[in-house]
PDB file of C-alpha atoms in Angstrom:
ATOM      1  CA  UNK W  28      10.290  28.216 -95.970  1.00 78.00           C
ATOM      2  CA  UNK W  29       9.802  26.266 -92.678  1.00 82.00           C
ATOM      3  CA  UNK W  30       6.514  25.651 -90.843  1.00 84.00           C
ATOM      4  CA  UNK W  31       6.004  26.737 -87.171  1.00 82.00           C
ATOM      5  CA  UNK W  32       5.374  22.899 -86.574  1.00 84.00           C
ATOM      6  CA  UNK W  33       9.216  22.096 -87.878  1.00 86.00           C
ATOM      7  CA  UNK W  34      10.946  25.158 -86.293  1.00 85.00           C
ATOM      8  CA  UNK W  35       9.211  24.018 -82.847  1.00 83.00           C
ATOM      9  CA  UNK W  36      10.366  20.524 -83.669  1.00 85.00           C
ATOM     10  CA  UNK W  37      14.103  21.772 -84.026  1.00 86.00           C
ATOM     11  CA  UNK W  38      14.123  23.947 -81.121  1.00 85.00           C
ATOM     12  CA  UNK W  39      12.431  21.156 -78.686  1.00 85.00           C
ATOM     13  CA  UNK W  40       9.365  23.887 -78.084  1.00 82.00           C
ATOM     14  CA  UNK W  41       5.926  22.606 -77.609  1.00 84.00           C
ATOM     15  CA  UNK W  42       3.627  24.513 -80.457  1.00 81.00           C
ATOM     16  CA  UNK W  43       1.242  25.669 -77.578  1.00 81.00           C
ATOM     17  CA  UNK W  44       3.554  27.408 -75.606  1.00 78.00           C
ATOM     18  CA  UNK W  45       4.144  29.900 -78.227  1.00 76.00           C
ATOM     19  CA  UNK W  46       0.553  30.830 -78.104  1.00 78.00           C
ATOM     20  CA  UNK W  47       0.042  30.854 -74.379  1.00 76.00           C
ATOM     21  CA  UNK W  48      -1.183  33.598 -72.767  1.00 74.00           C
ATOM     22  CA  UNK W  49      -0.994  33.802 -68.258  1.00 69.00           C
ATOM     23  CA  UNK W  50      -4.345  34.709 -67.154  1.00 61.00           C
ATOM     24  CA  UNK W  51      -4.110  37.432 -64.579  1.00 55.00           C
ATOM     25  CA  UNK W  52      -6.682  36.690 -61.713  1.00 59.00           C
ATOM     26  CA  UNK W  53      -8.970  39.491 -61.524  1.00 56.00           C
ATOM     27  CA  UNK W  54      -9.571  38.278 -57.711  1.00 82.00           C
ATOM     28  CA  UNK W  55      -6.050  38.637 -56.868  1.00 86.00           C
ATOM     29  CA  UNK W  56      -6.042  42.572 -56.417  1.00 88.00           C
ATOM     30  CA  UNK W  57      -9.535  42.228 -54.645  1.00 89.00           C
ATOM     31  CA  UNK W  58      -8.268  39.408 -52.200  1.00 91.00           C
ATOM     32  CA  UNK W  59      -4.960  41.657 -51.846  1.00 92.00           C
ATOM     33  CA  UNK W  60      -7.035  44.573 -50.650  1.00 92.00           C
ATOM     34  CA  UNK W  61      -9.146  42.208 -48.408  1.00 92.00           C
ATOM     35  CA  UNK W  62      -5.922  41.018 -46.638  1.00 93.00           C
ATOM     36  CA  UNK W  63      -4.545  44.516 -46.167  1.00 93.00           C
ATOM     37  CA  UNK W  64      -7.904  45.686 -44.818  1.00 93.00           C
ATOM     38  CA  UNK W  65      -8.119  42.833 -42.038  1.00 93.00           C
ATOM     39  CA  UNK W  66      -4.450  43.288 -41.604  1.00 92.00           C
ATOM     40  CA  UNK W  67      -4.860  46.765 -40.680  1.00 91.00           C
ATOM     41  CA  UNK W  68      -8.066  45.660 -38.484  1.00 92.00           C
ATOM     42  CA  UNK W  69      -6.380  43.161 -36.802  1.00 89.00           C
ATOM     43  CA  UNK W  70      -2.699  43.553 -36.644  1.00 86.00           C
ATOM     44  CA  UNK W  71      -1.838  40.411 -34.623  1.00 85.00           C
ATOM     45  CA  UNK W  72      -3.013  38.106 -37.342  1.00 89.00           C
ATOM     46  CA  UNK W  73      -0.861  35.751 -38.819  1.00 89.00           C
ATOM     47  CA  UNK W  74      -1.710  34.187 -42.302  1.00 91.00           C
ATOM     48  CA  UNK W  75      -3.448  31.668 -40.547  1.00 91.00           C
ATOM     49  CA  UNK W  76      -6.111  33.618 -38.895  1.00 92.00           C
ATOM     50  CA  UNK W  77      -6.541  35.492 -41.889  1.00 93.00           C
ATOM     51  CA  UNK W  78      -7.001  32.837 -43.815  1.00 93.00           C
ATOM     52  CA  UNK W  79      -9.857  31.546 -41.291  1.00 94.00           C
ATOM     53  CA  UNK W  80     -11.605  35.101 -41.867  1.00 93.00           C
ATOM     54  CA  UNK W  81     -11.221  34.987 -45.390  1.00 91.00           C
ATOM     55  CA  UNK W  82     -12.711  31.486 -45.551  1.00 89.00           C
ATOM     56  CA  UNK W  83     -15.304  32.454 -42.953  1.00 89.00           C
ATOM     57  CA  UNK W  84     -16.183  35.614 -45.467  1.00 89.00           C
ATOM     58  CA  UNK W  85     -16.758  33.015 -48.443  1.00 86.00           C
ATOM     59  CA  UNK W  86     -13.246  33.306 -50.289  1.00 87.00           C
ATOM     60  CA  UNK W  87     -11.953  30.393 -51.913  1.00 85.00           C
ATOM     61  CA  UNK W  88      -8.344  30.550 -50.902  1.00 88.00           C
ATOM     62  CA  UNK W  89      -5.439  28.829 -49.339  1.00 89.00           C
ATOM     63  CA  UNK W  90      -3.009  29.556 -46.810  1.00 91.00           C
ATOM     64  CA  UNK W  91       0.120  29.378 -49.100  1.00 93.00           C
ATOM     65  CA  UNK W  92      -1.282  32.042 -51.218  1.00 92.00           C
ATOM     66  CA  UNK W  93      -2.404  34.376 -47.998  1.00 92.00           C
ATOM     67  CA  UNK W  94       1.047  33.558 -47.117  1.00 92.00           C
ATOM     68  CA  UNK W  95       2.529  35.132 -50.397  1.00 92.00           C
ATOM     69  CA  UNK W  96       0.176  38.179 -50.677  1.00 93.00           C
ATOM     70  CA  UNK W  97       1.303  38.767 -46.876  1.00 92.00           C
ATOM     71  CA  UNK W  98       4.769  38.639 -47.547  1.00 91.00           C
ATOM     72  CA  UNK W  99       4.524  40.721 -50.921  1.00 91.00           C
ATOM     73  CA  UNK W 100       2.328  43.423 -48.947  1.00 90.00           C
ATOM     74  CA  UNK W 101       4.961  43.338 -45.927  1.00 89.00           C
ATOM     75  CA  UNK W 102       1.891  42.263 -43.644  1.00 87.00           C
ATOM     76  CA  UNK W 103       4.056  39.547 -41.872  1.00 78.00           C
ATOM     77  CA  UNK W 104       3.358  39.627 -38.060  1.00 75.00           C
ATOM     78  CA  UNK W 105       6.309  38.882 -35.247  1.00 68.00           C
ATOM     79  CA  UNK W 106       5.584  38.954 -31.727  1.00 62.00           C
ATOM     80  CA  UNK W 107       7.984  39.198 -29.395  1.00 59.00           C
ATOM     81  CA  UNK W 108       7.535  36.871 -26.251  1.00 58.00           C
ATOM     82  CA  UNK W 109       8.252  38.321 -22.938  1.00 60.00           C
ATOM     83  CA  UNK W 110      10.082  36.389 -20.192  1.00 57.00           C
ATOM     84  CA  UNK W 111       7.881  37.020 -17.090  1.00 61.00           C
ATOM     85  CA  UNK W 112       8.506  35.714 -13.383  1.00 58.00           C
ATOM     86  CA  UNK W 113       5.061  34.697 -11.601  1.00 60.00           C
ATOM     87  CA  UNK W 114       4.442  36.728  -8.701  1.00 59.00           C
ATOM     88  CA  UNK W 115       2.378  34.727  -5.567  1.00 60.00           C
ATOM     89  CA  UNK W 116       0.499  36.744  -3.426  1.00 63.00           C
ATOM     90  CA  UNK W 117      -1.811  34.398  -2.257  1.00 66.00           C
ATOM     91  CA  UNK W 118      -1.525  32.251   1.088  1.00 66.00           C
ATOM     92  CA  UNK W 119      -0.237  32.900   4.435  1.00 70.00           C
ATOM     93  CA  UNK W 120       3.382  33.960   3.368  1.00 68.00           C
ATOM     94  CA  UNK W 121       3.356  35.160  -0.223  1.00 68.00           C
ATOM     95  CA  UNK W 122       6.821  34.630  -1.734  1.00 71.00           C
ATOM     96  CA  UNK W 123       9.042  38.080  -2.820  1.00 74.00           C
ATOM     97  CA  UNK W 124       9.912  38.062  -6.328  1.00 76.00           C
ATOM     98  CA  UNK W 125      13.715  38.676  -5.927  1.00 78.00           C
ATOM     99  CA  UNK W 126      14.377  39.026  -9.495  1.00 81.00           C
ATOM    100  CA  UNK W 127      11.963  42.222 -10.055  1.00 80.00           C
ATOM    101  CA  UNK W 128      14.610  44.643  -9.393  1.00 83.00           C
ATOM    102  CA  UNK W 129      17.862  42.412 -10.363  1.00 85.00           C
ATOM    103  CA  UNK W 130      19.412  43.482 -13.416  1.00 86.00           C
ATOM    104  CA  UNK W 131      20.916  40.457 -14.829  1.00 86.00           C
ATOM    105  CA  UNK W 132      24.247  40.831 -16.706  1.00 87.00           C
ATOM    106  CA  UNK W 133      26.210  37.940 -16.793  1.00 89.00           C
ATOM    107  CA  UNK W 134      26.390  34.008 -17.465  1.00 90.00           C
ATOM    108  CA  UNK W 135      25.223  31.689 -14.072  1.00 89.00           C
ATOM    109  CA  UNK W 136      24.211  34.942 -12.238  1.00 90.00           C
ATOM    110  CA  UNK W 137      20.627  33.477 -12.275  1.00 90.00           C
ATOM    111  CA  UNK W 138      18.979  30.253 -12.723  1.00 91.00           C
ATOM    112  CA  UNK W 139      15.459  29.359 -13.197  1.00 89.00           C
ATOM    113  CA  UNK W 140      13.454  26.139 -13.095  1.00 87.00           C
ATOM    114  CA  UNK W 141      10.054  24.642 -14.692  1.00 85.00           C
ATOM    115  CA  UNK W 142       8.368  21.513 -14.261  1.00 84.00           C
ATOM    116  CA  UNK W 143       5.937  20.593 -17.285  1.00 83.00           C
ATOM    117  CA  UNK W 144       3.311  17.843 -17.191  1.00 82.00           C
ATOM    118  CA  UNK W 145       3.057  16.281 -20.760  1.00 84.00           C
ATOM    119  CA  UNK W 146       0.173  14.026 -21.321  1.00 83.00           C
ATOM    120  CA  UNK W 147       0.803  10.743 -23.343  1.00 82.00           C
ATOM    121  CA  UNK W 148      -1.354   8.136 -24.752  1.00 83.00           C
ATOM    122  CA  UNK W 149      -1.521   6.086 -21.435  1.00 79.00           C
ATOM    123  CA  UNK W 150       0.185   8.104 -19.088  1.00 79.00           C
ATOM    124  CA  UNK W 151       1.922  11.551 -18.425  1.00 82.00           C
ATOM    125  CA  UNK W 152       5.688  12.219 -17.909  1.00 87.00           C
ATOM    126  CA  UNK W 153       7.143  15.088 -16.718  1.00 86.00           C
ATOM    127  CA  UNK W 154       9.907  17.449 -17.862  1.00 87.00           C
ATOM    128  CA  UNK W 155      12.039  19.610 -15.436  1.00 88.00           C
ATOM    129  CA  UNK W 156      14.495  22.082 -16.882  1.00 90.00           C
ATOM    130  CA  UNK W 157      17.200  24.282 -15.254  1.00 92.00           C
ATOM    131  CA  UNK W 158      18.083  27.093 -17.367  1.00 92.00           C
ATOM    132  CA  UNK W 159      20.277  30.094 -17.292  1.00 91.00           C
ATOM    133  CA  UNK W 160      18.535  33.599 -17.419  1.00 88.00           C
ATOM    134  CA  UNK W 161      21.379  35.575 -19.237  1.00 87.00           C
ATOM    135  CA  UNK W 162      22.129  33.110 -21.701  1.00 88.00           C
ATOM    136  CA  UNK W 163      18.880  31.490 -21.978  1.00 88.00           C
ATOM    137  CA  UNK W 164      20.555  27.904 -22.134  1.00 92.00           C
ATOM    138  CA  UNK W 165      19.531  24.554 -20.871  1.00 91.00           C
ATOM    139  CA  UNK W 166      21.593  23.723 -18.122  1.00 92.00           C
ATOM    140  CA  UNK W 167      20.183  20.681 -16.670  1.00 92.00           C
ATOM    141  CA  UNK W 168      17.121  18.616 -17.703  1.00 90.00           C
ATOM    142  CA  UNK W 169      15.165  15.533 -16.436  1.00 88.00           C
ATOM    143  CA  UNK W 170      12.313  13.558 -18.154  1.00 87.00           C
ATOM    144  CA  UNK W 171      10.365  10.956 -16.037  1.00 84.00           C
ATOM    145  CA  UNK W 172       7.210   8.983 -15.999  1.00 80.00           C
ATOM    146  CA  UNK W 173       4.477  10.154 -13.738  1.00 59.00           C
ATOM    147  CA  UNK W 174       1.182   8.060 -13.350  1.00 48.00           C
ATOM    148  CA  UNK W 175      -1.832   9.716 -11.407  1.00 43.00           C
ATOM    149  CA  UNK W 176      -3.381   8.298  -8.400  1.00 45.00           C
ATOM    150  CA  UNK W 177      -6.555   6.219  -9.367  1.00 40.00           C
TER     151      UNK W 177
END
């Protein structure tokens, strides 16, 4: 009669694999209920903030584990970003928001623009964008250097 060692060698298995019993982490359930409690208390918090809260509470946990547990419990947060125009009411001649009551229903009906300054290591650059509001596609852009007055 062949031994267990001979059978494992023939099949290409490790003998220790036959005796392996996966450990069930008892803290997994505790962590799962704590994540559900925190997600109910802070419904807008994602996995990063939940992980920070758990670490602050004294749990030893990584963000990958929190992501997995939140996905299993269907607690992932999706935030809808709102497009909002600026309303200017200050100054001697306040600007009227002409887009407030306009329903944008076709391409090239309304374009919006913006200028953003980006600080680099030694200087600033600015990025200017021109975007079609309906399709949300960038119609034009430019990047230029700008050095502040010293």
